[in-house]
Amino acid sequence: MVYVVRDGRLLVFRHTDYSYEEVGIQVPAGSIRPGETPEAAALREAREETGLSDFKIVCKLGETEYDISPYRFEIQHRHSFHLEQSSAPRAPERLTPISSPG
């Protein structure tokens, strides 16, 4: 799970494949692939789920156990990271701001 900060703002998103009531507001997250470090997985998931690049890890926030029921009866071990996205690339067209500064 990654918390991406750019210009002092936290990047969050909604999955368009699921209702807001079902999954709410999300931060990038996903699975660690075999042979992949938690750090590499955090950077990959941030790129894959946002379409942005140029992320850097600021720090590891911690590790937790998380019960994902009712979706699956499974306890997941989660690594959480604070990432920064430092460059100013053009945002992917699939991203829509939830609110604007102001």
Coordinates of C-alpha atoms in Angstrom, one line a residue:
M1 CA 0.0 0.0 0.0
V2 CA 1.4 3.4 -1.0
Y3 CA 0.6 6.9 0.1
V4 CA 1.8 9.2 -2.7
V5 CA 2.3 12.9 -2.0
R6 CA 2.9 15.5 -4.6
D7 CA 2.8 19.2 -3.9
G8 CA 1.6 18.5 -0.4
R9 CA -1.5 16.6 -1.7
L10 CA -2.3 12.9 -1.2
L11 CA -3.1 10.9 -4.4
V12 CA -6.3 9.0 -4.0
F13 CA -8.6 7.5 -6.7
R14 CA -11.8 5.6 -7.3
H15 CA -12.0 2.3 -9.2
T16 CA -14.4 2.8 -12.1
D17 CA -15.0 -1.0 -12.3
Y18 CA -16.6 -1.0 -8.8
S19 CA -19.1 1.1 -7.1
Y20 CA -18.0 3.8 -4.6
E21 CA -20.2 2.1 -1.9
E22 CA -18.3 -1.2 -2.5
V23 CA -14.7 0.0 -2.5
G24 CA -14.7 3.7 -1.6
I25 CA -11.6 5.9 -2.1
Q26 CA -8.4 4.0 -2.7
V27 CA -4.7 4.5 -2.6
P28 CA -2.4 2.4 -4.9
A29 CA -1.9 -1.1 -3.5
G30 CA -1.3 -4.7 -4.7
S31 CA 0.6 -7.9 -4.4
I32 CA 4.3 -8.6 -4.1
R33 CA 5.4 -10.8 -7.0
P34 CA 7.7 -13.8 -6.4
G35 CA 11.3 -12.5 -6.0
E36 CA 10.2 -8.9 -5.7
T37 CA 11.0 -6.8 -2.7
P38 CA 8.2 -4.8 -0.9
E39 CA 10.0 -1.6 -2.0
A40 CA 10.0 -2.6 -5.7
A41 CA 6.4 -3.7 -5.5
A42 CA 5.3 -0.4 -4.0
L43 CA 7.0 1.5 -6.9
R44 CA 5.5 -0.8 -9.5
E45 CA 2.0 -0.6 -8.1
A46 CA 2.2 3.2 -7.9
R47 CA 3.2 3.3 -11.6
E48 CA 0.6 0.7 -12.7
E49 CA -2.4 2.1 -10.8
T50 CA -1.8 5.8 -11.6
G51 CA -0.1 5.7 -15.0
L52 CA 2.4 8.2 -13.6
S53 CA 6.2 7.7 -13.1
D54 CA 9.2 9.2 -11.3
F55 CA 8.3 8.0 -7.8
K56 CA 10.7 7.8 -5.0
I57 CA 10.3 6.1 -1.6
V58 CA 10.5 8.6 1.3
C59 CA 10.1 6.0 4.0
K60 CA 8.5 2.7 5.0
L61 CA 5.5 3.5 7.3
G62 CA 5.2 0.0 8.6
E63 CA 3.7 -3.5 8.2
T64 CA 0.2 -4.7 9.3
E65 CA -2.0 -7.8 9.1
Y66 CA -5.3 -7.1 7.3
D67 CA -8.5 -9.2 7.1
I68 CA -9.9 -8.8 3.6
S69 CA -13.2 -10.6 4.2
P70 CA -15.9 -10.6 2.9
Y71 CA -14.1 -10.5 -0.4
R72 CA -11.9 -13.5 0.5
F73 CA -11.4 -15.2 3.8
E74 CA -7.7 -14.3 4.0
I75 CA -5.4 -12.4 6.2
Q76 CA -2.9 -10.3 4.2
H77 CA 0.4 -9.0 5.3
R78 CA 0.7 -5.4 4.1
H79 CA 3.7 -3.1 3.7
S80 CA 3.0 0.6 3.7
F81 CA 5.2 3.2 2.1
H82 CA 5.2 7.0 1.8
L83 CA 6.2 7.9 -1.8
E84 CA 6.7 11.2 -3.5
Q85 CA 6.1 11.9 -7.2
S86 CA 8.4 14.7 -8.0
S87 CA 8.2 15.5 -11.7
A88 CA 5.3 17.2 -13.4
P89 CA 4.3 14.8 -16.2
R90 CA 1.0 15.2 -18.0
A91 CA -1.6 13.3 -16.1
P92 CA -3.0 10.2 -17.8
E93 CA -6.4 11.0 -19.4
R94 CA -8.0 8.3 -17.3
L95 CA -7.4 10.4 -14.1
T96 CA -10.0 12.9 -13.0
P97 CA -9.4 15.2 -10.1
I98 CA -11.8 14.6 -7.2
S99 CA -11.4 18.1 -6.0
S100 CA -9.5 21.1 -7.1
P101 CA -7.3 23.3 -5.0
G102 CA -8.8 26.4 -3.9

